[in-house]
Short mmCIF file of C-alpha atoms in Angstrom, two decimals:
data_model
loop_
_atom_site.label_atom_id
_atom_site.label_comp_id
_atom_site.label_asym_id
_atom_site.label_seq_id
_atom_site.Cartn_x
_atom_site.Cartn_y
_atom_site.Cartn_z
CA MET Q 10 -22.15 5.73 -6.35
CA SER Q 11 -20.66 4.18 -9.70
CA ALA Q 12 -17.79 5.18 -12.16
CA GLU Q 13 -20.19 7.06 -13.75
CA GLY Q 14 -21.05 9.35 -11.75
CA ARG Q 15 -17.47 9.64 -10.70
CA GLY Q 16 -14.67 12.37 -11.86
CA ALA Q 17 -12.01 11.06 -13.76
CA ARG Q 18 -9.49 9.45 -11.28
CA PRO Q 19 -5.53 9.24 -11.53
CA LEU Q 20 -5.46 5.17 -12.46
CA GLU Q 21 -2.78 4.41 -9.43
CA ASN Q 22 -6.09 5.57 -6.87
CA ILE Q 23 -8.44 3.06 -9.06
CA ARG Q 24 -5.92 0.42 -8.96
CA THR Q 25 -5.41 1.51 -5.59
CA GLU Q 26 -8.80 1.13 -4.24
CA ILE Q 27 -9.39 -2.43 -6.24
CA ASP Q 28 -6.43 -3.55 -4.76
CA ALA Q 29 -8.95 -2.67 -0.83
CA ILE Q 30 -11.82 -4.69 -2.61
CA ASP Q 31 -9.99 -7.13 -3.99
CA ALA Q 32 -9.08 -8.25 0.04
CA GLN Q 33 -12.42 -7.52 1.40
CA VAL Q 34 -13.29 -10.01 -1.72
CA ARG Q 35 -11.03 -12.60 -0.46
CA GLU Q 36 -12.47 -12.55 3.39
CA LEU Q 37 -15.69 -12.98 2.10
CA ILE Q 38 -15.43 -15.63 0.00
CA MET Q 39 -12.82 -17.84 2.86
CA ARG Q 40 -16.02 -17.23 4.97
CA ARG Q 41 -17.77 -18.29 2.64
CA MET Q 42 -15.52 -21.52 2.23
CA ASP Q 43 -15.36 -21.96 5.78
CA CYS Q 44 -19.71 -22.35 5.31
CA SER Q 45 -19.11 -24.98 2.91
CA ALA Q 46 -17.31 -26.93 4.30
CA GLN Q 47 -19.57 -26.73 7.89
CA VAL Q 48 -21.95 -28.03 4.63
CA ALA Q 49 -20.22 -30.74 3.50
CA ALA Q 50 -19.86 -32.30 7.26
CA ALA Q 51 -22.98 -31.90 8.10
CA LYS Q 52 -24.68 -33.33 4.94
CA LEU Q 53 -21.81 -36.69 5.38
CA ALA Q 54 -23.48 -36.57 9.63
CA ALA Q 55 -27.11 -37.28 7.47
CA GLY Q 56 -25.48 -39.39 6.02
CA SER Q 57 -25.80 -37.66 2.16
CA THR Q 58 -22.94 -36.85 -0.67
CA GLU Q 59 -25.76 -34.41 -2.85
CA VAL Q 60 -23.83 -31.07 -3.34
CA PHE Q 61 -25.53 -30.15 -6.25
CA ARG Q 62 -28.46 -29.04 -6.02
CA PRO Q 63 -28.88 -26.81 -9.78
CA ASP Q 64 -32.30 -25.53 -9.12
CA ARG Q 65 -31.39 -24.23 -5.41
CA GLU Q 66 -28.55 -22.56 -7.34
CA ALA Q 67 -30.67 -21.40 -10.40
CA SER Q 68 -32.43 -19.68 -8.05
CA MET Q 69 -29.68 -17.92 -5.72
CA LEU Q 70 -28.49 -16.16 -9.21
CA ASP Q 71 -32.04 -15.54 -10.47
CA HIS Q 72 -32.61 -13.38 -6.76
CA HIS Q 73 -29.27 -11.61 -6.74
CA GLY Q 74 -28.37 -11.73 -10.42
CA ALA Q 75 -32.01 -9.26 -9.83
CA LEU Q 76 -30.75 -6.24 -7.59
CA VAL Q 77 -27.88 -5.49 -9.46
CA PRO Q 78 -27.65 -2.53 -12.43
CA LYS Q 79 -28.67 -5.51 -15.78
CA GLU Q 80 -25.81 -3.76 -17.46
CA ARG Q 81 -23.44 -5.20 -14.69
CA ARG Q 82 -25.84 -8.69 -14.88
CA ALA Q 83 -24.08 -11.09 -16.85
CA GLY Q 84 -20.54 -10.59 -15.55
CA TYR Q 85 -22.28 -10.67 -11.71
CA ARG Q 86 -23.72 -13.61 -12.48
CA ALA Q 87 -21.32 -15.68 -14.16
CA ALA Q 88 -18.42 -14.01 -11.37
CA LEU Q 89 -21.37 -15.92 -8.80
CA ARG Q 90 -21.49 -18.94 -10.12
CA ARG Q 91 -17.84 -19.83 -10.52
CA VAL Q 92 -17.74 -19.01 -6.19
CA VAL Q 93 -20.76 -21.74 -5.89
CA GLU Q 94 -18.85 -23.59 -7.76
CA ALA Q 95 -15.59 -23.21 -6.20
CA SER Q 96 -17.62 -23.60 -2.66
CA ARG Q 97 -19.57 -27.17 -4.33
CA SER Q 98 -15.70 -28.27 -5.65
CA TYR Q 99 -14.52 -27.53 -1.95
CA GLN Q 100 -17.41 -30.05 -0.40
CA TYR Q 101 -16.45 -32.48 -2.81
CA GLY Q 102 -12.82 -32.93 -0.91
CA ILE Q 103 -13.65 -32.59 2.19
CA MET Q 104 -16.51 -35.58 1.01
CA TYR Q 105 -13.29 -37.22 -0.52
CA ALA Q 106 -11.32 -37.42 2.42
CA GLN Q 107 -13.22 -38.79 4.20
CA LEU Q 108 -15.48 -41.43 2.17
CA GLY Q 109 -11.44 -42.50 0.57
CA ASP Q 110 -11.44 -43.41 -2.96
CA ALA Q 111 -13.69 -47.00 -2.70
CA ALA Q 112 -16.39 -45.67 -1.60
CA THR Q 113 -15.96 -42.81 -4.08
CA CYS Q 114 -14.35 -43.05 -7.11
CA GLY Q 115 -14.51 -46.95 -6.71
CA GLN Q 116 -18.07 -47.01 -7.62
CA LEU Q 117 -17.87 -45.35 -10.86
CA SER Q 118 -18.78 -47.05 -14.33
CA GLY Q 119 -15.55 -47.86 -15.62
CA ALA Q 120 -13.73 -47.47 -12.05
CA GLU Q 121 -11.16 -50.97 -12.83
CA LEU Q 122 -9.62 -49.48 -15.53
CA LEU Q 123 -8.10 -47.09 -13.45
CA GLU Q 124 -6.13 -49.97 -12.18
CA GLY Q 125 -3.64 -49.64 -14.63
CA LYS Q 126 -0.98 -47.17 -15.41
CA GLY Q 127 -2.30 -44.35 -17.69
CA GLN Q 128 -1.25 -40.84 -18.39
CA LEU Q 129 -4.72 -39.76 -20.03
CA VAL Q 130 -8.48 -41.15 -18.88
CA GLU Q 131 -11.64 -41.41 -21.91
CA LEU Q 132 -14.95 -41.23 -19.28
CA GLU Q 133 -17.77 -39.72 -21.79
CA LEU Q 134 -20.67 -38.31 -19.52
CA GLY Q 135 -23.56 -36.17 -20.26
CA CYS Q 136 -24.84 -32.23 -19.18
CA PRO Q 137 -27.47 -30.09 -20.57
CA GLY Q 138 -27.23 -28.72 -23.83
CA THR Q 139 -26.03 -25.00 -22.45
CA ALA Q 140 -23.00 -22.64 -22.38
CA ALA Q 141 -22.81 -22.33 -18.91
CA SER Q 142 -22.94 -26.32 -18.29
CA LEU Q 143 -20.40 -26.93 -20.98
CA ALA Q 144 -17.74 -23.74 -19.20
CA THR Q 145 -18.87 -25.31 -16.10
CA LEU Q 146 -17.56 -28.82 -17.02
CA LEU Q 147 -14.31 -27.60 -18.16
CA GLY Q 148 -13.73 -25.74 -15.23
CA MET Q 149 -13.76 -28.47 -13.36
CA VAL Q 150 -11.36 -30.05 -14.83
CA ALA Q 151 -9.05 -26.99 -14.24
CA GLU Q 152 -10.18 -26.77 -10.72
CA HIS Q 153 -8.76 -30.09 -10.11
CA GLY Q 154 -5.51 -28.61 -12.07
CA VAL Q 155 -5.97 -31.72 -14.24
CA GLY Q 156 -5.29 -32.00 -18.30
CA LEU Q 157 -7.40 -32.05 -21.44
CA ALA Q 158 -5.81 -32.89 -23.37
CA GLY Q 159 -9.35 -33.01 -25.56
CA ILE Q 160 -13.85 -33.47 -26.23
CA GLU Q 161 -15.82 -34.59 -28.35
CA GLN Q 162 -19.80 -33.96 -28.60
CA LEU Q 163 -20.62 -37.08 -29.15
CA SER Q 164 -24.80 -35.98 -29.28
CA ALA Q 165 -26.76 -33.44 -30.05
CA ALA Q 166 -29.00 -32.60 -27.34
CA GLY Q 167 -31.58 -34.88 -26.45
CA GLY Q 168 -29.24 -38.43 -26.88
CA ALA Q 169 -28.22 -38.53 -23.42
CA GLY Q 170 -31.59 -37.04 -20.83
CA GLU Q 171 -33.52 -34.03 -21.38
CA GLY Q 172 -31.44 -31.56 -23.01
CA ALA Q 173 -28.79 -33.16 -22.61
CA VAL Q 174 -25.58 -33.07 -24.66
CA ARG Q 175 -22.73 -36.11 -24.44
CA TYR Q 176 -19.35 -35.79 -25.02
CA ARG Q 177 -16.51 -37.72 -24.82
CA LEU Q 178 -13.20 -36.15 -22.66
CA THR Q 179 -9.48 -37.36 -22.93
CA LEU Q 180 -8.19 -36.06 -19.61
CA ALA Q 181 -4.19 -36.24 -19.56
CA ALA Q 182 -3.72 -36.76 -15.74
CA ASP Q 183 -1.50 -39.72 -14.34
CA ALA Q 184 -5.27 -43.32 -13.74
CA ALA Q 185 -3.79 -42.49 -9.45
CA ASP Q 186 -3.57 -39.52 -8.70
CA PRO Q 187 -5.90 -38.47 -5.92
CA ALA Q 188 -6.83 -34.62 -7.41
CA LEU Q 189 -8.09 -37.19 -11.44
CA ARG Q 190 -10.13 -38.73 -8.81
CA LYS Q 191 -11.87 -36.30 -7.07
CA LEU Q 192 -12.17 -34.44 -10.32
CA LEU Q 193 -14.00 -38.44 -11.39
CA TRP Q 194 -16.12 -38.41 -8.53
CA GLN Q 195 -17.98 -35.07 -8.11
CA LEU Q 196 -18.60 -35.13 -12.79
CA SER Q 197 -20.46 -38.40 -11.98
CA LYS Q 198 -22.29 -36.60 -8.66
CA GLU Q 199 -23.18 -33.55 -11.58
CA SER Q 200 -23.21 -35.27 -14.86
CA LEU Q 201 -25.08 -37.61 -16.96
CA ASP Q 202 -24.71 -41.76 -16.83
CA LEU Q 203 -20.44 -40.75 -16.22
CA ARG Q 204 -18.45 -43.27 -17.92
CA ILE Q 205 -14.40 -44.24 -17.54
CA THR Q 206 -13.81 -46.32 -20.91
CA ALA Q 207 -10.24 -45.64 -21.01
CA VAL Q 208 -6.68 -45.22 -19.42
CA ARG Q 209 -3.62 -45.12 -21.61
#
């Protein structure tokens, strides 16, 4: 029964139920992450590092979103999108650990700049010109524990590919930090024409 159909309950009881639900959600997310690890292993065995399938994810979000009440749909889609994003990041981490830095981050445009010492890394990339795309981009940075020292829009939609916007990001992280390297590789796989432009 939905909350709207229930009588008022003591706040403590509601919080107890939420805690129980959160425990169930945790177990389901862990099961999903286990599946993500298996997907990553299967893709590596097949010689693939393709993780991001925007068409498949959009179809999945549309399908599951249509099954919840309209007034809750946006929130549900946002939560599900975040779970999917975390699963993708987990897969990239598994692949990075197995393939190594030279075969992943070492192949990026401007990767030689990472050999210098520095605590700020500047890069440019393009992404679809939607609020969800920008939120995903910023979420990736946060999930890897990398600080964002600055972001600048360089071009409007259409300047970096069909309907894309180009950005300059300044990341606050040691250039040798594996978390930064993993982030850069994931960004290169999920954005357009990523280029590392400076390390200072």
